[in-house]
Every structure is written in C-alpha cells, then in structure tokens.
CSV table of C-alpha atoms in Angstrom, one decimal:
chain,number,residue,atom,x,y,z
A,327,UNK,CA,12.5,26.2,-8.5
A,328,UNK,CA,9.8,26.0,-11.2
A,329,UNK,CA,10.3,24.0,-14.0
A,330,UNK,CA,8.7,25.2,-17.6
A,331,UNK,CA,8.7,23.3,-20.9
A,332,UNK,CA,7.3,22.4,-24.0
A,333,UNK,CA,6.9,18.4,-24.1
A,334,UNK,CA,8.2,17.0,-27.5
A,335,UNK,CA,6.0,14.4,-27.4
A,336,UNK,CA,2.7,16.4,-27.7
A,337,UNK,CA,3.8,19.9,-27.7
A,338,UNK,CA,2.0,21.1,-25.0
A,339,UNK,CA,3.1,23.1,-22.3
A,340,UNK,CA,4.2,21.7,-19.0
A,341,UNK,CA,5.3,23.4,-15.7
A,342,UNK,CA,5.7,21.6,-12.4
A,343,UNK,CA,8.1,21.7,-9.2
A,344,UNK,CA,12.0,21.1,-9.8
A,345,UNK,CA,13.0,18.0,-8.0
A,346,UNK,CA,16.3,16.4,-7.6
A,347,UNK,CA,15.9,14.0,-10.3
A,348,UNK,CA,14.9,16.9,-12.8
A,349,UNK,CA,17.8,19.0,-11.8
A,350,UNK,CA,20.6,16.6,-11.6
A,351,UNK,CA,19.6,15.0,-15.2
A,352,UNK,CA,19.9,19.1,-16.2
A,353,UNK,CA,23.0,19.6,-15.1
A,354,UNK,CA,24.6,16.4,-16.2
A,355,UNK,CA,23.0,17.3,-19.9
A,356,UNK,CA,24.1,20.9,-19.2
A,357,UNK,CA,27.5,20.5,-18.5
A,358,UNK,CA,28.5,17.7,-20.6
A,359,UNK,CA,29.1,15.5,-17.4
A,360,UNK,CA,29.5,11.6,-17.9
A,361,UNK,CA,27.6,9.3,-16.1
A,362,UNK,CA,30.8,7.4,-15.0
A,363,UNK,CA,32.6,10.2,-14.2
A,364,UNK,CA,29.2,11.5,-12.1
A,365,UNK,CA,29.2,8.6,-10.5
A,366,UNK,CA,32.8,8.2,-9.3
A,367,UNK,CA,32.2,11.6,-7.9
A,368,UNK,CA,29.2,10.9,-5.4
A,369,UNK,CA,27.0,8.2,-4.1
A,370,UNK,CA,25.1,7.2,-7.2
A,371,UNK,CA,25.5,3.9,-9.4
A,372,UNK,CA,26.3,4.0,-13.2
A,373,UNK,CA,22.8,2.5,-13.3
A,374,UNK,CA,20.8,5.1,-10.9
A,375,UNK,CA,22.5,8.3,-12.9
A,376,UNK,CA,21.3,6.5,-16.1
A,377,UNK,CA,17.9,6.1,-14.7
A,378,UNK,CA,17.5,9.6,-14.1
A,379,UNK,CA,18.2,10.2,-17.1
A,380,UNK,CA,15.8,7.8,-18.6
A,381,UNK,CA,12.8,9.8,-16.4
A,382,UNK,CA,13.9,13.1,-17.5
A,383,UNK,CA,13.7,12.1,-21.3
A,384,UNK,CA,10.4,10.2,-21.1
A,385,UNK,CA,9.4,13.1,-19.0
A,386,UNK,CA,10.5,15.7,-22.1
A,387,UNK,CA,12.8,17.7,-20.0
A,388,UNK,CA,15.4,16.4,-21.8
A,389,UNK,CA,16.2,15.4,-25.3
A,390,UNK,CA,17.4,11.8,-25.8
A,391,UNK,CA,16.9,8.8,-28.6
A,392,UNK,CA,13.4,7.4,-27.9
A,393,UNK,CA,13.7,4.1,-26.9
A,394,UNK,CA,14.3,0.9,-29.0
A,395,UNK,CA,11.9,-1.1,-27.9
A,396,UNK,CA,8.9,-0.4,-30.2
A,397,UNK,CA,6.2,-2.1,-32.1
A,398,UNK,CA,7.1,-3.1,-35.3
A,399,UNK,CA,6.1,-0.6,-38.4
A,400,UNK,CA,3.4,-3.0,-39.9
A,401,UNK,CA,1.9,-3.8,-36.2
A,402,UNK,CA,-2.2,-2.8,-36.4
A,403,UNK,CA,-3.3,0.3,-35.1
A,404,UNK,CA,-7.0,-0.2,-35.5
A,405,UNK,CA,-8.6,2.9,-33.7
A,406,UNK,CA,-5.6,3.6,-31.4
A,407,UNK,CA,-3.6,6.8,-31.8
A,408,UNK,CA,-1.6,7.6,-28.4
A,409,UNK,CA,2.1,6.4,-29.5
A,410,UNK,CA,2.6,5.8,-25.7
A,411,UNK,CA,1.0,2.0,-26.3
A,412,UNK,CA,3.4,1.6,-29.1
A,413,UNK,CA,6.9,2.5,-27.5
A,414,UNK,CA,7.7,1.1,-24.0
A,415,UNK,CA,10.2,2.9,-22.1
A,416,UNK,CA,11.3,-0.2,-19.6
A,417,UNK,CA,11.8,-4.0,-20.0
A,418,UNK,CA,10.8,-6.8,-17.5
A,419,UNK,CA,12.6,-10.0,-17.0
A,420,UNK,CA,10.6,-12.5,-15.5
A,421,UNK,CA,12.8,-14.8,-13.7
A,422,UNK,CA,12.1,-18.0,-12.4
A,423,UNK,CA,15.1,-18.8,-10.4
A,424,UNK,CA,13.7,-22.2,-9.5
A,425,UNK,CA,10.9,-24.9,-10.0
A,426,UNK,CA,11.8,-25.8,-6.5
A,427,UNK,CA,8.4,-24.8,-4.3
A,428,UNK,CA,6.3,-25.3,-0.6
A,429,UNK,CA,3.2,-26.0,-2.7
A,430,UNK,CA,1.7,-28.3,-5.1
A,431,UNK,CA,-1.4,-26.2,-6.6
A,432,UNK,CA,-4.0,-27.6,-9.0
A,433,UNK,CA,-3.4,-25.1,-11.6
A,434,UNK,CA,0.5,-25.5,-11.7
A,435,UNK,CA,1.5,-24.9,-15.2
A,436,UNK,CA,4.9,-26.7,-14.7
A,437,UNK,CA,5.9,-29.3,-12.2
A,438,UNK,CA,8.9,-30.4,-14.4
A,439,UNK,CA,12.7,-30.5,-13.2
A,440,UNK,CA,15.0,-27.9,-14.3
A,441,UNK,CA,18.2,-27.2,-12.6
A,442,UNK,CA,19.3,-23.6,-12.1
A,443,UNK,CA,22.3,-22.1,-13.6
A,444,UNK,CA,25.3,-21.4,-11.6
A,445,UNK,CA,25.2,-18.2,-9.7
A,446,UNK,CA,27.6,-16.6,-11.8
A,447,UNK,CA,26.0,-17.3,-14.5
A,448,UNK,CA,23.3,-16.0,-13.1
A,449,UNK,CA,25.1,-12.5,-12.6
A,450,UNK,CA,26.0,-13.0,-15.8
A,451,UNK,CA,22.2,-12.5,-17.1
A,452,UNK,CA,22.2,-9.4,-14.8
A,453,UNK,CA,25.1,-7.8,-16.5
A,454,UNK,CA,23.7,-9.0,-19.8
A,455,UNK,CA,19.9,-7.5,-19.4
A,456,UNK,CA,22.4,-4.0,-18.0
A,457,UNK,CA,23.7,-3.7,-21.6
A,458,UNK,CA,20.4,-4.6,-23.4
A,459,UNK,CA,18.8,-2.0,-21.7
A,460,UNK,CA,21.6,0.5,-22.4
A,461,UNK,CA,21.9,-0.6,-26.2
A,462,UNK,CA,17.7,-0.2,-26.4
A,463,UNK,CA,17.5,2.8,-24.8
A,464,UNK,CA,15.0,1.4,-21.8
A,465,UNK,CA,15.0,1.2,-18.1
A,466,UNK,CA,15.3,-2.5,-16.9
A,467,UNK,CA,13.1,-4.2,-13.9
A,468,UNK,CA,13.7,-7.9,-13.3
A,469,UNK,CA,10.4,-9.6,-11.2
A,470,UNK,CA,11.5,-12.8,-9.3
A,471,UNK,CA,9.0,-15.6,-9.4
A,472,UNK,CA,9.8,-19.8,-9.5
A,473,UNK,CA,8.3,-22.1,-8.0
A,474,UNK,CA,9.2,-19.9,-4.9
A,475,UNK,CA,11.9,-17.7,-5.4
A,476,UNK,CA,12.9,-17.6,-2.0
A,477,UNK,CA,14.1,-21.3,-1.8
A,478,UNK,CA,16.7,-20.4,-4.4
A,479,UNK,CA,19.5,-21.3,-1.9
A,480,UNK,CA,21.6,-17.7,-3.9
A,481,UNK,CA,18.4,-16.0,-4.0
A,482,UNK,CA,19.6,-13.2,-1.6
A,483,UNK,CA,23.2,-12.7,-3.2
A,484,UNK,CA,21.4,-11.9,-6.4
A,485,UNK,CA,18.3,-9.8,-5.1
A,486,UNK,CA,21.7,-7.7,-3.9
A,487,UNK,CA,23.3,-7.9,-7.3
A,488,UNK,CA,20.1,-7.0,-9.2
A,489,UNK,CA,19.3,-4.1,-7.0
A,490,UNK,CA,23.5,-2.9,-6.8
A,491,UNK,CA,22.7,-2.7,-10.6
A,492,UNK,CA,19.5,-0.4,-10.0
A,493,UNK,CA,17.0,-2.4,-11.9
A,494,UNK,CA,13.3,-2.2,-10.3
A,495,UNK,CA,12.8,-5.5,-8.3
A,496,UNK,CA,9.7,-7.2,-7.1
A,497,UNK,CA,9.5,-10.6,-6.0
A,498,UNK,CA,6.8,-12.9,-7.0
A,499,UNK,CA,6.7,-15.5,-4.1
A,500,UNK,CA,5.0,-17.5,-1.0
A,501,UNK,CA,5.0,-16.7,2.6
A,502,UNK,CA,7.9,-16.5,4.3
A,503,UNK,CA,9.4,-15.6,7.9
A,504,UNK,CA,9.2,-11.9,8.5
A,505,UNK,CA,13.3,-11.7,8.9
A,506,UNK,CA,14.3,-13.1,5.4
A,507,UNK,CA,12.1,-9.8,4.2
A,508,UNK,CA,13.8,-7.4,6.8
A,509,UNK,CA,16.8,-9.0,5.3
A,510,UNK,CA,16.0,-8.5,1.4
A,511,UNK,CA,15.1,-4.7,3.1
A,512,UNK,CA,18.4,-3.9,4.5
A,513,UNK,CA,19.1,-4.6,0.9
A,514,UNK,CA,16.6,-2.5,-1.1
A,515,UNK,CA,12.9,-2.1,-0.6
A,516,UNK,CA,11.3,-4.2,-3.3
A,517,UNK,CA,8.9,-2.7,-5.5
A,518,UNK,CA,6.3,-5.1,-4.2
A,519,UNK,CA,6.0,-8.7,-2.9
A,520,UNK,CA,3.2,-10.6,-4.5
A,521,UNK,CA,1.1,-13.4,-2.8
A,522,UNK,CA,-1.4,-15.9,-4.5
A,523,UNK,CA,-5.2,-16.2,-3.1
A,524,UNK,CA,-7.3,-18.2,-5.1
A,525,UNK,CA,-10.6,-17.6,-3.6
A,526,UNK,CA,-12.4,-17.7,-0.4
A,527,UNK,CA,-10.3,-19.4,2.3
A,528,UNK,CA,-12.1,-23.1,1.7
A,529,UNK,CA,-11.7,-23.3,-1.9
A,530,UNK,CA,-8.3,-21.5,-1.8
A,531,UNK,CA,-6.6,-24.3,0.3
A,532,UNK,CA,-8.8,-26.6,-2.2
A,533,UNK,CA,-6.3,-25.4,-4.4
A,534,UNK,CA,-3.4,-24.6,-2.8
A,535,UNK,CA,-2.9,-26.6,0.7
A,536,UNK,CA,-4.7,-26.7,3.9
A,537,UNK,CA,-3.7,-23.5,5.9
A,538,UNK,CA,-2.8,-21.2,2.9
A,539,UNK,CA,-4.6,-18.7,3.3
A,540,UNK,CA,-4.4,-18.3,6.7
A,541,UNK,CA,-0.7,-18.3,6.2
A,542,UNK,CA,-1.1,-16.2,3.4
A,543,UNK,CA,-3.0,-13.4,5.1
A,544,UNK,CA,-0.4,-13.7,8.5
A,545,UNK,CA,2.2,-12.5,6.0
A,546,UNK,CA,0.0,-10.1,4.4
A,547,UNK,CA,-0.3,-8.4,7.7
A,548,UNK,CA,3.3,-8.6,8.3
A,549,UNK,CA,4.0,-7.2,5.0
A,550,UNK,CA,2.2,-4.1,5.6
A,551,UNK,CA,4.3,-3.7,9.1
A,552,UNK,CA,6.8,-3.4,7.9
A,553,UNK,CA,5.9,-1.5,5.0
A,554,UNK,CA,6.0,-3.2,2.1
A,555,UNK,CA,3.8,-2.9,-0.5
A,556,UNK,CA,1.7,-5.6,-1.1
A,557,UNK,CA,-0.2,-7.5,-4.5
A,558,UNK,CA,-2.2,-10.1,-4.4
A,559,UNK,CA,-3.0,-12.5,-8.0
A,560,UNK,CA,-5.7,-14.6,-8.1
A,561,UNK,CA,-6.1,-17.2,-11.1
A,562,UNK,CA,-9.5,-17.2,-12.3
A,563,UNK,CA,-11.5,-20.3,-13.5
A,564,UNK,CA,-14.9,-21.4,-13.6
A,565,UNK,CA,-14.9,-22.6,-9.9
A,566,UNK,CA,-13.8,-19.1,-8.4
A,567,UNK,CA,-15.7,-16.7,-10.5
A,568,UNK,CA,-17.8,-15.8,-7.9
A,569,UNK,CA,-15.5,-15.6,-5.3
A,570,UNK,CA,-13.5,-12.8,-6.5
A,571,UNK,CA,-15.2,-10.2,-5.5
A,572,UNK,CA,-15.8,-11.2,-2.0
A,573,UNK,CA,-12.3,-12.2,-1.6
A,574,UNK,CA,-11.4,-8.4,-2.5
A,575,UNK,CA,-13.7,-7.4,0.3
A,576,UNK,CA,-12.2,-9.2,2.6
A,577,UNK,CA,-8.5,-7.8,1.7
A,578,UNK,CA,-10.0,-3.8,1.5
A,579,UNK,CA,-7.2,-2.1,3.5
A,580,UNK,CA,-4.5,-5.4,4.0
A,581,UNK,CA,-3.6,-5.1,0.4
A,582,UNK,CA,-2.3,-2.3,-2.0
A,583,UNK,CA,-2.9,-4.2,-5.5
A,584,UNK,CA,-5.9,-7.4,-6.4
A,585,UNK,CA,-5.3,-8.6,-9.8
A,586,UNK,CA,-6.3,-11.5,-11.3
A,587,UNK,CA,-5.5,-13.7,-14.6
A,588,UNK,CA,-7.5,-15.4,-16.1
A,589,UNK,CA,-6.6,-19.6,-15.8
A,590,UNK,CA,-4.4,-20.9,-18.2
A,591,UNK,CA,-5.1,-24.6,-19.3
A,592,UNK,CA,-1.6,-26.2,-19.5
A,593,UNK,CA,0.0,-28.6,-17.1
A,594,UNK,CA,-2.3,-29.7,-14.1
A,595,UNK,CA,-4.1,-26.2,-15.0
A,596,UNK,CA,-5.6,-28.6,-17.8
A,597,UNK,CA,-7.8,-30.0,-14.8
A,598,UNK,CA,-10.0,-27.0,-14.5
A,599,UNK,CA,-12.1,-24.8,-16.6
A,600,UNK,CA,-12.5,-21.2,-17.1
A,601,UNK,CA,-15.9,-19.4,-17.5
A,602,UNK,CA,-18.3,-19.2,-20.5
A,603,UNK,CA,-17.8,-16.7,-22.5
A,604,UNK,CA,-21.2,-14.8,-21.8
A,605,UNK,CA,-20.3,-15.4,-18.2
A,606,UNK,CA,-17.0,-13.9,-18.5
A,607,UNK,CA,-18.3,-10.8,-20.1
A,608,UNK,CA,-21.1,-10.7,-16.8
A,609,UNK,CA,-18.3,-10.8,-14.1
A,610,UNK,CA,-16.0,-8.2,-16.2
A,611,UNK,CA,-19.1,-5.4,-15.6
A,612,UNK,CA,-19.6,-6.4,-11.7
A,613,UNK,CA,-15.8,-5.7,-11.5
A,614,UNK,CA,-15.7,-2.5,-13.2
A,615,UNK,CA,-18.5,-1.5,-11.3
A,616,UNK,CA,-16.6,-2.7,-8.2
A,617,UNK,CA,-13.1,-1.0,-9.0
A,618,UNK,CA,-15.0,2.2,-9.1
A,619,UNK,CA,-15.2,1.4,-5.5
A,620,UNK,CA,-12.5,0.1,-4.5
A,621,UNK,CA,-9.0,1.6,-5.6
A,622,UNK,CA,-7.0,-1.5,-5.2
A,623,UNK,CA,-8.9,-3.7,-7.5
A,624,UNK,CA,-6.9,-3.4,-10.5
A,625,UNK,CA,-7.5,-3.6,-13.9
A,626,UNK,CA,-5.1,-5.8,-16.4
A,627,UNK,CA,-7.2,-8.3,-18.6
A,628,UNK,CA,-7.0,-7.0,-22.3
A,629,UNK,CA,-11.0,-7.6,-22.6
A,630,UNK,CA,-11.7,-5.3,-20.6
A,631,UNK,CA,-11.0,-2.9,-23.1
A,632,UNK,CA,-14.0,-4.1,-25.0
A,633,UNK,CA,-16.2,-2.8,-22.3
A,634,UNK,CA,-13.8,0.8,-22.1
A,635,UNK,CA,-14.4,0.8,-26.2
A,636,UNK,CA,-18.1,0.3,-25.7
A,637,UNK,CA,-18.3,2.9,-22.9
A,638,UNK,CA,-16.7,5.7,-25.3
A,639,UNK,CA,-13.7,5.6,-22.5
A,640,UNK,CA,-10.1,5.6,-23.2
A,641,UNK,CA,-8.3,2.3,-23.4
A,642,UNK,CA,-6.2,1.3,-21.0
A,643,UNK,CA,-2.9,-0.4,-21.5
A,644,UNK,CA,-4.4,-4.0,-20.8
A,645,UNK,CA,-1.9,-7.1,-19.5
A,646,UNK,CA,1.2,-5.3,-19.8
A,647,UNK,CA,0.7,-1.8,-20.5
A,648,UNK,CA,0.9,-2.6,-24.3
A,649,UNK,CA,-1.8,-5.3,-24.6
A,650,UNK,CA,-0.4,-9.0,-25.1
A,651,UNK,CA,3.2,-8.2,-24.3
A,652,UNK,CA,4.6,-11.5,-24.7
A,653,UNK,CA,8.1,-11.0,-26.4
A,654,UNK,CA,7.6,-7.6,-26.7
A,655,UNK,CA,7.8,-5.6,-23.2
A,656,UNK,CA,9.0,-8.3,-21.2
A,657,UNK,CA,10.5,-12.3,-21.4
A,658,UNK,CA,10.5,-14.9,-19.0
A,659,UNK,CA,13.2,-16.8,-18.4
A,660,UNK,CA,13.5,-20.2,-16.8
A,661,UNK,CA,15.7,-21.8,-14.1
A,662,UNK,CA,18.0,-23.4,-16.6
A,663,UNK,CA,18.3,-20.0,-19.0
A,664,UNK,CA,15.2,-21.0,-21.5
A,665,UNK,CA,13.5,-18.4,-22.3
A,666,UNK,CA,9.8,-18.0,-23.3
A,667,UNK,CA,7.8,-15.4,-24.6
A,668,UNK,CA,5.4,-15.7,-21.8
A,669,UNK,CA,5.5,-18.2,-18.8
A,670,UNK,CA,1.6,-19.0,-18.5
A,671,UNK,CA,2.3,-21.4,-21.4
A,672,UNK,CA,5.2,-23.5,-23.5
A,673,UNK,CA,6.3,-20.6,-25.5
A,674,UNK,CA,10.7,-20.8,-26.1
A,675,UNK,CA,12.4,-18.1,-27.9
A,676,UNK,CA,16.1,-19.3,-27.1
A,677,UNK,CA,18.2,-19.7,-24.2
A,678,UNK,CA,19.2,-16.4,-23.0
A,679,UNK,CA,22.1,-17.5,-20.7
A,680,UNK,CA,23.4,-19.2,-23.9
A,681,UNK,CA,22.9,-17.1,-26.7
A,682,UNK,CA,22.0,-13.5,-24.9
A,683,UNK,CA,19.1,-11.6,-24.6
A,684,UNK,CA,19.5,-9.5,-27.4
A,685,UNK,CA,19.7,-12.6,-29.0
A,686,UNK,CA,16.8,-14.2,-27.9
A,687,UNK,CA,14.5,-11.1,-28.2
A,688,UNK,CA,15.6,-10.5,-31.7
A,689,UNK,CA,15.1,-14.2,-32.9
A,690,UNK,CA,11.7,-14.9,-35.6
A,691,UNK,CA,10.3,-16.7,-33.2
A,692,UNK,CA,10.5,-13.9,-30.5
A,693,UNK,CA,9.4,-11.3,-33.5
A,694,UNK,CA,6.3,-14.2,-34.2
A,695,UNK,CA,4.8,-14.0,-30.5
A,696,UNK,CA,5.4,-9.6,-30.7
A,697,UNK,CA,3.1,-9.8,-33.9
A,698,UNK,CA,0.2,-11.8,-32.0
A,699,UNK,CA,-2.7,-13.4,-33.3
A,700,UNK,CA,-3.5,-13.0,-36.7
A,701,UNK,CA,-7.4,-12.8,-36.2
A,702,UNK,CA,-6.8,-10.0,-33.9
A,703,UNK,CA,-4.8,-8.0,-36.9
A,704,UNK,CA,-8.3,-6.0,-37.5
A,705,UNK,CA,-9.3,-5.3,-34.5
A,706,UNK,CA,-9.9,-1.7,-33.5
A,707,UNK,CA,-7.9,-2.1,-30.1
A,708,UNK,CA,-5.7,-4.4,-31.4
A,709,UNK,CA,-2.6,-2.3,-29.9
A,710,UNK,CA,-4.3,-2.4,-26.3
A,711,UNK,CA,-5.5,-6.3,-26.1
A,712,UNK,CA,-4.8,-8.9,-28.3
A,713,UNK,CA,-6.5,-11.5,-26.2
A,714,UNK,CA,-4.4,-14.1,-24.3
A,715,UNK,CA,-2.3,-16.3,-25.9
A,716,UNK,CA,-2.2,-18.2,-23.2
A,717,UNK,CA,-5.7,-19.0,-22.9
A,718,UNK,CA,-5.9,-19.6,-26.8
A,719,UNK,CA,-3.1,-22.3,-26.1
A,720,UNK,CA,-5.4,-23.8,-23.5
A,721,UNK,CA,-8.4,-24.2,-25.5
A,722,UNK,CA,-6.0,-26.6,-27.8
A,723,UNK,CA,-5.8,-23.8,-30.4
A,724,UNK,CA,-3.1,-21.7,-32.2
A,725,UNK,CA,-2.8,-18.9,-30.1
A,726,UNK,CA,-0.9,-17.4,-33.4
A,727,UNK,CA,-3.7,-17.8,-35.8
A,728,UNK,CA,-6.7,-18.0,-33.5
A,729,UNK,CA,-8.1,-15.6,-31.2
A,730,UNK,CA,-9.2,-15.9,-27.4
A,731,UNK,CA,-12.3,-18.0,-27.5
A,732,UNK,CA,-13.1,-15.9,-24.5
A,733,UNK,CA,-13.4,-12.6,-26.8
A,734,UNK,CA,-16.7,-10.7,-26.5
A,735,UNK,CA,-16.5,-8.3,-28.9
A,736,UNK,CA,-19.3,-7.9,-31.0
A,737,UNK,CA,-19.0,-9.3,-34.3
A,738,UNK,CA,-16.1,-11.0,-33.8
C-alpha cells in the first residue's frame, strides 16, 4: 500500500510505503478507536499505541495538537527559519539513579553523597514524566546515567518499569558483566549503552583508573555481540585535544556513535583546562574534515555551527537538537529527586519527586535557563547553539549573562 499526502508542516507532497505504524495510527483516527480500548484489545501498551500516534502526527499523516513543548514567543531567531529547531516533539529525563560508582575520574563534576529515593518513589517519577508527556503533547525517553547506574541495587526493576511504560531508554554507564546486559535485553533492547574513553589508552586510565580502557573496549566488543548499539563520550580538555581523533581511529568499526563534550570546570573537573580558543576553533575543522570520513564521528557541539554558518551549510541542531537545551528539551534529575537544568554543572530548578515535573519545568528558574545567555540573544544561530552554559560556569562566569569564552564567531 502506498501512502500519499500533503504534509501540513510545509505543504509539500509526500508518498512513501504504508507500514504498520502508519496504518494502525489510520485506523485508530479513522474509526474513532481509543487508545485504551485498542489496547485492551491486542498486545500493545497505552504507551506504544500513543507513540504511534505521536510518529504519525509528526510525520503529517495525521492531524493532532502540535506539541507543547516549544520555545517561548520572544526566544531569538536570528537567521533561523525551520520551525523544527523551535518545537521538540519528545522529552529526555536524565536520571541519575545514584552517585554510587567503580571509578574516581579527575574530571568528576560531583563526588557528593545523595541518597536515592525509594523505589516507589522512583515509579512514581515514571508515572509522573507518563502524564507530562501526555498533557505536553511529546514522546518521553528517560537516559539512565549516575555515578554508574548499574550499581543502583533496583536498577533492573525500573529499566523494566520505564520500558513496560514505552519510553525510549538508553543507559549511560560503565562496564559491566555481559549477563546483566542479556538480562536488561530479555527486558527491552536499549536504545544504546554509552561508555566513557577519555583518550588514548595511557592518558585515559590517567584519568579514569588503570585498566579502563582495556576493560572498556572488552565490553565494547561484547556489546556489539550481542547487538547492542554502542556510543562512546569523550570529555575534551586541553590534555586530550589531540587525542581525539586517533582515539576515533582506533574505535572505526567497534563503535556506532563518538561524541565528545567539551570539559566542564566544576568539582574535581576544576583541576583541568580546556583548549584556547583559537585552538578550539583548529581542532573543530580537523574533525569536520574527519566526520566526512568517518560516519560515526558525530557532531553535537553548538560551535560547530559557526563553521556550518560560515560554509553557507545548514545548521544542525547542535547539543540537543535545539541548541543549549538545558530546561528546555530535557532535565536532569538527581538521586535524591533535585532536579537541574543540566547536570554538567550546579543548575536546580526544584525537586521533581517533590513538587512534579510539570512543576519543576514550569518554574522562573527553569523558564531562566530555556531563555539562555543574554549575549547570545543576537546571534544569528542563536536558536541552533547558544554556547555552553556549562562551560561559561566553568570559566567563573554567569553563564546567564555571559557567553562561552570559547565562542569563535567573528565579531563577537
């Protein structure tokens, strides 16, 4: 079956193949059919139905309220015109379970003690990000990170509760024995599992413990085995610049995703440096250059936009597919329900176990960290980067009122 429709989003004309997704969100829409009632009927969640739906309506097959979670209507648009990086159709929790973790790395941006909530709390802030995501008209995904996630002595009864609730879920964690993944499998397949590497094997277990990254690249190999897939994040600074790109050589083919942040200069991170700015602009070229390459080196810094701007290209949706998302796309919450706008640095909006998420996310101080850095308000890709907060915190500077010192941009 052939599928043929005029997208309301740009008007154009689009035709593809029919597939289950497209024709089960038709028929639902077609004949009136309620998502509960669907669901008591056959072998799909509340949640999965509701999904589908979700993907038909960003897809335009269907009609449906656009989604909720938007930039505000005095947000800068500088130069960009694509409403796509001004909507987002999903909405990320980043939890860290625990503090609890196997390493002690130099850049750690918190070693402090936090106990975790109860576990029914903690299915509590499942239930609670279900109906903010229903009430805002978005998909939810919920990325577990720590300290290491995996040592959260509940942290398989709620992987199972976040994935019997159909939100995407990837874990964020360290290397672990190859049947705690087949378990988390039986389960659901997680979006992807994503590993730390902070260089070259010498200076990485500088950094993170003798025998990391032979560990590291052990489960790397296991990962791929059993199929699944695979990110690694690197955290730049001035001592691994020039590692980067040889450590992404020697992952071509063991890894699906290479990403990398730049350093944030908070907690023990404080000990480090990150790169001139001129020297930052350097290695953001070579890497370009090298992603052309090498389809797994992805791109994610909002500067790199500068360089897209500069090259007449597109932009790209930067850190989080919106620029500086922090508040805005996605929230991080911590162990004890304290939630931030973005983890890589002190940022609380509330406590979401608390007060709720909607509560949190709708809070001035939430709305202050959505609205970003005031120097950036004139930007021309303002909507697509935004710098990094974090890295303006770092630097010992208002990350509301002063931009990246990183920044490249001419005449800025």
């Amino acid at each position: 079956m052939l599928l043929l429709w005029r997208s309301p989003w740009n008007g154009r004309v689009v035709a593809r193949a029919a597939g289950p997704d497209d024709l089960l969100a038709l028929k639902l829409v077609v004949e009136s059919i309620d998502p509960n009632a669907a669901a008591a009927g056959g072998p799909l969640s509340v949640s999965a139905i509701e999904n589908v739906l979700a993907g038909a309506a960003d897809s335009g097959i269907i009609l449906a309220p656009r989604p909720l979670i938007r930039r505000a209507d005095d947000f800068p648009r500088g130069e960009v015109t694509d409403e796509s990086f001004f909507i987002s159709a999903g909405f990320t929790l980043q939890w860290h379970l625990t503090q609890t973790c196997d390493l002690h790395c130099r850049h750690c941006y918190d070693r402090s003690s936090r106990a975790a909530v109860p576990l029914a709390d903690a299915l509590g802030v499942l239930d609670d990000l279900q109906s903010f995501c229903r009430d805002r008209k978005v998909t939810g995904s919920v990325s577990l990170s720590g300290g290491n996630p995996l040592l959260h002595p509940n942290f398989t009864d709620i992987y199972r509760a976040a994935a019997e609730r159909d939100f995407g879920l990837c874990i964020l964690g360290n290397p672990a024995p190859r049947r705690q993944i087949e378990e988390l499998i039986d389960i659901r397949m997680p979006g992807f599992f994503q590993v730390s590497l902070e260089g070259l094997p010498e200076h990485n277990d500088w950094v993170r413990g003798a025998g990391h990254f032979e560990r590291t690249t052990a489960f790397l190999r296991v990962l791929k085995e059993i199929g699944v897939s695979t990110m690694v994040m690197l955290t730049l600074t001035e001592q691994n610049i020039d590692q980067v790109l040889p450590l992404a050589e020697k992952l071509r083919g063991l890894v699906d995703d290479f990403h990398f942040n730049r350093l944030a200069m908070v907690g023990e991170g404080a000990n480090l440096r990150l790169p001139s700015r001129e020297r930052y602009a350097r290695f953001l070229v070579d890497y370009l250059e090298a992603a052309d390459r090498d389809p797994a080196l992805g791109i994610k810094d909002n500067l790199i936009n500068i360089l897209r701007r500069d090259r007449g290209a597109p932009p790209f949706g930067g850190c989080t597919g919106f620029g500086c998302g922090a508040a805005f796309n996605f929230i991080a919450l911590l162990p004890d329900g304290e939630a931030h706008a973005c983890r890589k640095f002190p940022s609380p909006i509330g406590n979401a176990v608390r007060d709720g998420i909607a509560a949190v996310y709708d809070s001035a101080t939430a709305r202050a960290y959505r609205g970003g850095c005031s120097a950036c308000r004139d930007c021309e890709i303002r909507p697509v980067c935004g710098g990094c907060l974090a890295v303006a915190h770092g630097f010992g500077l208002d990350p509301l009122r002063e931009r990246d010192p990183l920044c490249f941009l001419a005449g800025r």
